[in-house]
Amino acid sequence: MNFKTLTLAAALFVCAGPVYAQQLMHSFGATISIMSGKVNNEYGSGNMILSQTCFSYFPRYNFIENENSSISIGAPVAIGLGISRTNGDEDLGLAFAYDLPLVIDYNIGCKSTYENEGTFGGYFGVGFGYNSVSISKSKYSDFKGSSIGPIFRGGVRIGSNSESWSGHGITIGLFYKKGLEKNPFNNYGFNVYYDL
């Protein structure tokens, strides 16, 4: 990169400062999801459905933002417990699971930035995630599985003008993750976050 190109890039960055501001934002809440797929073990193969409720923490970093919108990268990580069952409820088990996604979102309106005082907004985005599950107390007690694949997500954010609520919001979102394995686990569900 020559000196003229570097100077031009620096000038554009300085002039566009308000547009390319950077902020780290935080949310926490719960994720409820359903994971479905096929499992194989000493008893044969079968379809498994795992419902799980997880505690979730979602840090996101706005790397581009303007007055009413932003583009962010974030990691809505989750950890929790769930109940597994085969088709027909023939076998139930207790599962421990965690989810490690990385997402890029386009945010608009409420909580798109710290300064945005709107009472309604939303987001949509894509990402890539890894989740793992281990099941006990069932005939799948030796089962440990994981899945990796693309994520598609979207949702709404709601705020308020009241002083006690000022600066905070609630996010309600939906997501779907498509597993890329030979016998894939697909994951879909929703999350609710309290936005700080």
PDB file of C-alpha atoms in Angstrom:
ATOM      1  CA  MET A   1       0.000   0.000   0.000  1.00  0.00           C
ATOM      2  CA  ASN A   2       1.545   3.321  -1.087  1.00  0.00           C
ATOM      3  CA  PHE A   3       1.535   6.581   0.882  1.00  0.00           C
ATOM      4  CA  LYS A   4      -1.296   8.222  -1.126  1.00  0.00           C
ATOM      5  CA  THR A   5      -3.599   5.240  -0.596  1.00  0.00           C
ATOM      6  CA  LEU A   6      -2.798   5.154   3.119  1.00  0.00           C
ATOM      7  CA  THR A   7      -3.439   8.895   3.472  1.00  0.00           C
ATOM      8  CA  LEU A   8      -6.777   8.615   1.631  1.00  0.00           C
ATOM      9  CA  ALA A   9      -7.867   5.679   3.798  1.00  0.00           C
ATOM     10  CA  ALA A  10      -6.968   7.591   6.999  1.00  0.00           C
ATOM     11  CA  ALA A  11      -8.860  10.690   5.813  1.00  0.00           C
ATOM     12  CA  LEU A  12     -11.971   8.631   4.999  1.00  0.00           C
ATOM     13  CA  PHE A  13     -11.820   6.961   8.416  1.00  0.00           C
ATOM     14  CA  VAL A  14     -11.588  10.314  10.238  1.00  0.00           C
ATOM     15  CA  CYS A  15     -14.364  11.920   8.166  1.00  0.00           C
ATOM     16  CA  ALA A  16     -16.641   8.906   8.642  1.00  0.00           C
ATOM     17  CA  GLY A  17     -16.013   8.620  12.381  1.00  0.00           C
ATOM     18  CA  PRO A  18     -19.686   8.846  13.446  1.00  0.00           C
ATOM     19  CA  VAL A  19     -20.629   6.175  10.900  1.00  0.00           C
ATOM     20  CA  TYR A  20     -17.829   3.773  11.798  1.00  0.00           C
ATOM     21  CA  ALA A  21     -18.039   4.167  15.571  1.00  0.00           C
ATOM     22  CA  GLN A  22     -17.383   1.028  17.574  1.00  0.00           C
ATOM     23  CA  GLN A  23     -19.305  -0.160  20.631  1.00  0.00           C
ATOM     24  CA  LEU A  24     -19.387  -3.334  22.694  1.00  0.00           C
ATOM     25  CA  MET A  25     -22.923  -4.172  23.858  1.00  0.00           C
ATOM     26  CA  HIS A  26     -24.184  -6.915  26.180  1.00  0.00           C
ATOM     27  CA  SER A  27     -27.357  -8.966  26.646  1.00  0.00           C
ATOM     28  CA  PHE A  28     -28.263 -11.955  28.769  1.00  0.00           C
ATOM     29  CA  GLY A  29     -31.252 -14.254  28.961  1.00  0.00           C
ATOM     30  CA  ALA A  30     -32.486 -17.692  27.934  1.00  0.00           C
ATOM     31  CA  THR A  31     -32.535 -19.821  24.809  1.00  0.00           C
ATOM     32  CA  ILE A  32     -35.076 -22.590  24.237  1.00  0.00           C
ATOM     33  CA  SER A  33     -34.329 -24.877  21.318  1.00  0.00           C
ATOM     34  CA  ILE A  34     -35.089 -28.213  19.709  1.00  0.00           C
ATOM     35  CA  MET A  35     -32.295 -30.334  18.246  1.00  0.00           C
ATOM     36  CA  SER A  36     -33.256 -33.252  16.035  1.00  0.00           C
ATOM     37  CA  GLY A  37     -31.173 -35.892  14.292  1.00  0.00           C
ATOM     38  CA  LYS A  38     -30.361 -39.549  13.921  1.00  0.00           C
ATOM     39  CA  VAL A  39     -28.207 -41.417  16.453  1.00  0.00           C
ATOM     40  CA  ASN A  40     -26.496 -44.798  16.289  1.00  0.00           C
ATOM     41  CA  ASN A  41     -25.434 -46.930  19.225  1.00  0.00           C
ATOM     42  CA  GLU A  42     -25.315 -50.557  20.401  1.00  0.00           C
ATOM     43  CA  TYR A  43     -29.120 -50.711  20.338  1.00  0.00           C
ATOM     44  CA  GLY A  44     -29.313 -49.679  16.690  1.00  0.00           C
ATOM     45  CA  SER A  45     -30.269 -46.357  15.160  1.00  0.00           C
ATOM     46  CA  GLY A  46     -33.135 -44.010  15.804  1.00  0.00           C
ATOM     47  CA  ASN A  47     -34.350 -40.473  15.515  1.00  0.00           C
ATOM     48  CA  MET A  48     -33.673 -38.340  18.560  1.00  0.00           C
ATOM     49  CA  ILE A  49     -35.289 -35.069  19.573  1.00  0.00           C
ATOM     50  CA  LEU A  50     -33.632 -32.972  22.258  1.00  0.00           C
ATOM     51  CA  SER A  51     -35.370 -30.011  23.863  1.00  0.00           C
ATOM     52  CA  GLN A  52     -33.076 -27.781  25.846  1.00  0.00           C
ATOM     53  CA  THR A  53     -33.287 -24.633  27.926  1.00  0.00           C
ATOM     54  CA  CYS A  54     -30.027 -22.738  28.240  1.00  0.00           C
ATOM     55  CA  PHE A  55     -28.711 -19.665  29.998  1.00  0.00           C
ATOM     56  CA  SER A  56     -27.344 -17.373  27.315  1.00  0.00           C
ATOM     57  CA  TYR A  57     -24.946 -14.428  27.265  1.00  0.00           C
ATOM     58  CA  PHE A  58     -24.646 -12.343  24.101  1.00  0.00           C
ATOM     59  CA  PRO A  59     -21.810  -9.835  23.673  1.00  0.00           C
ATOM     60  CA  ARG A  60     -21.888  -8.008  20.342  1.00  0.00           C
ATOM     61  CA  TYR A  61     -19.536  -5.496  18.836  1.00  0.00           C
ATOM     62  CA  ASN A  62     -20.869  -2.778  16.538  1.00  0.00           C
ATOM     63  CA  PHE A  63     -18.156  -2.266  13.967  1.00  0.00           C
ATOM     64  CA  ILE A  64     -20.306  -0.052  11.725  1.00  0.00           C
ATOM     65  CA  GLU A  65     -23.125   2.152  12.984  1.00  0.00           C
ATOM     66  CA  ASN A  66     -25.079   5.304  12.188  1.00  0.00           C
ATOM     67  CA  GLU A  67     -27.975   7.137  13.812  1.00  0.00           C
ATOM     68  CA  ASN A  68     -30.580   4.376  13.456  1.00  0.00           C
ATOM     69  CA  SER A  69     -28.764   1.164  12.529  1.00  0.00           C
ATOM     70  CA  SER A  70     -25.602  -0.869  12.958  1.00  0.00           C
ATOM     71  CA  ILE A  71     -23.768  -3.938  11.745  1.00  0.00           C
ATOM     72  CA  SER A  72     -22.417  -6.095  14.537  1.00  0.00           C
ATOM     73  CA  ILE A  73     -20.487  -9.266  15.152  1.00  0.00           C
ATOM     74  CA  GLY A  74     -21.444 -11.251  18.211  1.00  0.00           C
ATOM     75  CA  ALA A  75     -21.357 -14.553  20.064  1.00  0.00           C
ATOM     76  CA  PRO A  76     -24.694 -15.585  21.662  1.00  0.00           C
ATOM     77  CA  VAL A  77     -23.162 -18.415  23.702  1.00  0.00           C
ATOM     78  CA  ALA A  78     -25.434 -20.725  25.704  1.00  0.00           C
ATOM     79  CA  ILE A  79     -25.136 -23.525  28.238  1.00  0.00           C
ATOM     80  CA  GLY A  80     -27.842 -25.602  29.891  1.00  0.00           C
ATOM     81  CA  LEU A  81     -29.811 -28.804  30.375  1.00  0.00           C
ATOM     82  CA  GLY A  82     -32.410 -30.595  28.308  1.00  0.00           C
ATOM     83  CA  ILE A  83     -34.591 -33.656  27.878  1.00  0.00           C
ATOM     84  CA  SER A  84     -33.956 -36.096  25.037  1.00  0.00           C
ATOM     85  CA  ARG A  85     -36.487 -38.534  23.642  1.00  0.00           C
ATOM     86  CA  THR A  86     -36.780 -40.929  20.740  1.00  0.00           C
ATOM     87  CA  ASN A  87     -39.764 -40.936  18.405  1.00  0.00           C
ATOM     88  CA  GLY A  88     -42.748 -42.280  20.308  1.00  0.00           C
ATOM     89  CA  ASP A  89     -41.219 -41.318  23.687  1.00  0.00           C
ATOM     90  CA  GLU A  90     -39.835 -44.851  24.068  1.00  0.00           C
ATOM     91  CA  ASP A  91     -36.727 -43.584  25.807  1.00  0.00           C
ATOM     92  CA  LEU A  92     -36.114 -40.436  27.815  1.00  0.00           C
ATOM     93  CA  GLY A  93     -32.798 -39.029  28.944  1.00  0.00           C
ATOM     94  CA  LEU A  94     -31.152 -36.048  30.578  1.00  0.00           C
ATOM     95  CA  ALA A  95     -28.824 -33.987  28.398  1.00  0.00           C
ATOM     96  CA  PHE A  96     -26.158 -31.378  29.005  1.00  0.00           C
ATOM     97  CA  ALA A  97     -25.529 -29.036  26.079  1.00  0.00           C
ATOM     98  CA  TYR A  98     -23.629 -25.930  25.094  1.00  0.00           C
ATOM     99  CA  ASP A  99     -23.698 -23.727  22.017  1.00  0.00           C
ATOM    100  CA  LEU A 100     -20.826 -21.641  20.591  1.00  0.00           C
ATOM    101  CA  PRO A 101     -22.034 -19.522  17.652  1.00  0.00           C
ATOM    102  CA  LEU A 102     -20.559 -16.502  15.889  1.00  0.00           C
ATOM    103  CA  VAL A 103     -23.029 -14.224  14.079  1.00  0.00           C
ATOM    104  CA  ILE A 104     -23.139 -11.048  12.016  1.00  0.00           C
ATOM    105  CA  ASP A 105     -26.340  -9.003  12.369  1.00  0.00           C
ATOM    106  CA  TYR A 106     -27.887  -5.947  10.796  1.00  0.00           C
ATOM    107  CA  ASN A 107     -29.600  -4.024  13.626  1.00  0.00           C
ATOM    108  CA  ILE A 108     -32.152  -1.251  13.220  1.00  0.00           C
ATOM    109  CA  GLY A 109     -34.069   0.931  15.690  1.00  0.00           C
ATOM    110  CA  CYS A 110     -34.197   0.123  19.393  1.00  0.00           C
ATOM    111  CA  LYS A 111     -30.800  -0.937  20.858  1.00  0.00           C
ATOM    112  CA  SER A 112     -29.082  -0.867  17.479  1.00  0.00           C
ATOM    113  CA  THR A 113     -26.643   1.458  19.278  1.00  0.00           C
ATOM    114  CA  TYR A 114     -26.304   2.709  22.856  1.00  0.00           C
ATOM    115  CA  GLU A 115     -27.548   6.133  21.815  1.00  0.00           C
ATOM    116  CA  ASN A 116     -30.649   4.930  19.953  1.00  0.00           C
ATOM    117  CA  GLU A 117     -33.711   5.832  22.060  1.00  0.00           C
ATOM    118  CA  GLY A 118     -36.300   4.148  19.847  1.00  0.00           C
ATOM    119  CA  THR A 119     -38.885   1.882  21.466  1.00  0.00           C
ATOM    120  CA  PHE A 120     -39.052  -0.651  18.649  1.00  0.00           C
ATOM    121  CA  GLY A 121     -36.449  -2.233  16.398  1.00  0.00           C
ATOM    122  CA  GLY A 122     -35.176  -5.497  15.071  1.00  0.00           C
ATOM    123  CA  TYR A 123     -32.348  -7.455  13.551  1.00  0.00           C
ATOM    124  CA  PHE A 124     -31.574 -10.194  11.082  1.00  0.00           C
ATOM    125  CA  GLY A 125     -28.345 -12.004  10.477  1.00  0.00           C
ATOM    126  CA  VAL A 126     -26.342 -15.080   9.616  1.00  0.00           C
ATOM    127  CA  GLY A 127     -23.534 -16.934  11.277  1.00  0.00           C
ATOM    128  CA  PHE A 128     -21.831 -20.216  11.960  1.00  0.00           C
ATOM    129  CA  GLY A 129     -22.053 -22.297  15.098  1.00  0.00           C
ATOM    130  CA  TYR A 130     -20.847 -25.339  17.004  1.00  0.00           C
ATOM    131  CA  ASN A 131     -22.954 -27.078  19.595  1.00  0.00           C
ATOM    132  CA  SER A 132     -22.340 -30.179  21.669  1.00  0.00           C
ATOM    133  CA  VAL A 133     -24.586 -32.472  23.693  1.00  0.00           C
ATOM    134  CA  SER A 134     -24.047 -35.435  26.002  1.00  0.00           C
ATOM    135  CA  ILE A 135     -26.937 -37.625  27.184  1.00  0.00           C
ATOM    136  CA  SER A 136     -27.217 -39.658  30.384  1.00  0.00           C
ATOM    137  CA  LYS A 137     -29.905 -41.622  32.255  1.00  0.00           C
ATOM    138  CA  SER A 138     -31.099 -43.375  29.107  1.00  0.00           C
ATOM    139  CA  LYS A 139     -30.094 -46.077  26.667  1.00  0.00           C
ATOM    140  CA  TYR A 140     -28.177 -43.308  24.913  1.00  0.00           C
ATOM    141  CA  SER A 141     -26.141 -42.725  28.086  1.00  0.00           C
ATOM    142  CA  ASP A 142     -22.864 -43.134  26.211  1.00  0.00           C
ATOM    143  CA  PHE A 143     -23.939 -40.722  23.490  1.00  0.00           C
ATOM    144  CA  LYS A 144     -21.912 -37.584  22.966  1.00  0.00           C
ATOM    145  CA  GLY A 145     -22.597 -35.664  19.813  1.00  0.00           C
ATOM    146  CA  SER A 146     -21.781 -32.349  18.235  1.00  0.00           C
ATOM    147  CA  SER A 147     -22.905 -30.372  15.241  1.00  0.00           C
ATOM    148  CA  ILE A 148     -21.506 -27.525  13.193  1.00  0.00           C
ATOM    149  CA  GLY A 149     -23.225 -25.476  10.528  1.00  0.00           C
ATOM    150  CA  PRO A 150     -24.691 -22.179   9.284  1.00  0.00           C
ATOM    151  CA  ILE A 151     -27.162 -20.140  11.345  1.00  0.00           C
ATOM    152  CA  PHE A 152     -30.029 -17.960  10.123  1.00  0.00           C
ATOM    153  CA  ARG A 153     -31.640 -15.632  12.658  1.00  0.00           C
ATOM    154  CA  GLY A 154     -33.885 -12.638  13.174  1.00  0.00           C
ATOM    155  CA  GLY A 155     -36.030 -10.920  15.768  1.00  0.00           C
ATOM    156  CA  VAL A 156     -37.435  -7.769  17.346  1.00  0.00           C
ATOM    157  CA  ARG A 157     -36.293  -5.427  20.124  1.00  0.00           C
ATOM    158  CA  ILE A 158     -38.621  -3.508  22.421  1.00  0.00           C
ATOM    159  CA  GLY A 159     -37.743  -0.574  24.649  1.00  0.00           C
ATOM    160  CA  SER A 160     -39.581   2.031  26.720  1.00  0.00           C
ATOM    161  CA  ASN A 161     -39.465   5.757  27.387  1.00  0.00           C
ATOM    162  CA  SER A 162     -39.887   5.343  31.152  1.00  0.00           C
ATOM    163  CA  GLU A 163     -36.974   6.447  33.336  1.00  0.00           C
ATOM    164  CA  SER A 164     -36.683   3.091  35.114  1.00  0.00           C
ATOM    165  CA  TRP A 165     -36.387   1.335  31.741  1.00  0.00           C
ATOM    166  CA  SER A 166     -34.193   3.930  30.053  1.00  0.00           C
ATOM    167  CA  GLY A 167     -31.217   2.498  28.210  1.00  0.00           C
ATOM    168  CA  HIS A 168     -32.467  -1.096  28.332  1.00  0.00           C
ATOM    169  CA  GLY A 169     -34.550  -3.320  26.109  1.00  0.00           C
ATOM    170  CA  ILE A 170     -35.903  -6.798  25.468  1.00  0.00           C
ATOM    171  CA  THR A 171     -34.912  -8.868  22.436  1.00  0.00           C
ATOM    172  CA  ILE A 172     -37.074 -11.739  21.186  1.00  0.00           C
ATOM    173  CA  GLY A 173     -35.558 -13.764  18.360  1.00  0.00           C
ATOM    174  CA  LEU A 174     -35.803 -16.933  16.300  1.00  0.00           C
ATOM    175  CA  PHE A 175     -32.960 -18.983  14.826  1.00  0.00           C
ATOM    176  CA  TYR A 176     -32.282 -22.069  12.728  1.00  0.00           C
ATOM    177  CA  LYS A 177     -28.980 -23.939  12.413  1.00  0.00           C
ATOM    178  CA  LYS A 178     -28.467 -26.544   9.705  1.00  0.00           C
ATOM    179  CA  GLY A 179     -25.985 -29.281  10.603  1.00  0.00           C
ATOM    180  CA  LEU A 180     -23.381 -30.195   7.993  1.00  0.00           C
ATOM    181  CA  GLU A 181     -22.564 -33.715   9.229  1.00  0.00           C
ATOM    182  CA  LYS A 182     -23.295 -36.920   7.343  1.00  0.00           C
ATOM    183  CA  ASN A 183     -26.122 -37.532   9.829  1.00  0.00           C
ATOM    184  CA  PRO A 184     -26.849 -33.892  10.669  1.00  0.00           C
ATOM    185  CA  PHE A 185     -28.388 -32.443  13.801  1.00  0.00           C
ATOM    186  CA  ASN A 186     -30.648 -29.525  13.001  1.00  0.00           C
ATOM    187  CA  ASN A 187     -31.315 -26.946  15.689  1.00  0.00           C
ATOM    188  CA  TYR A 188     -34.141 -24.410  15.837  1.00  0.00           C
ATOM    189  CA  GLY A 189     -35.658 -22.317  18.568  1.00  0.00           C
ATOM    190  CA  PHE A 190     -36.023 -18.885  20.100  1.00  0.00           C
ATOM    191  CA  ASN A 191     -34.272 -16.696  22.626  1.00  0.00           C
ATOM    192  CA  VAL A 192     -35.230 -13.862  24.956  1.00  0.00           C
ATOM    193  CA  TYR A 193     -32.592 -11.348  26.053  1.00  0.00           C
ATOM    194  CA  TYR A 194     -32.456  -8.428  28.439  1.00  0.00           C
ATOM    195  CA  ASP A 195     -30.373  -5.796  26.684  1.00  0.00           C
ATOM    196  CA  LEU A 196     -28.090  -3.716  28.899  1.00  0.00           C
TER     197      LEU A 196
END
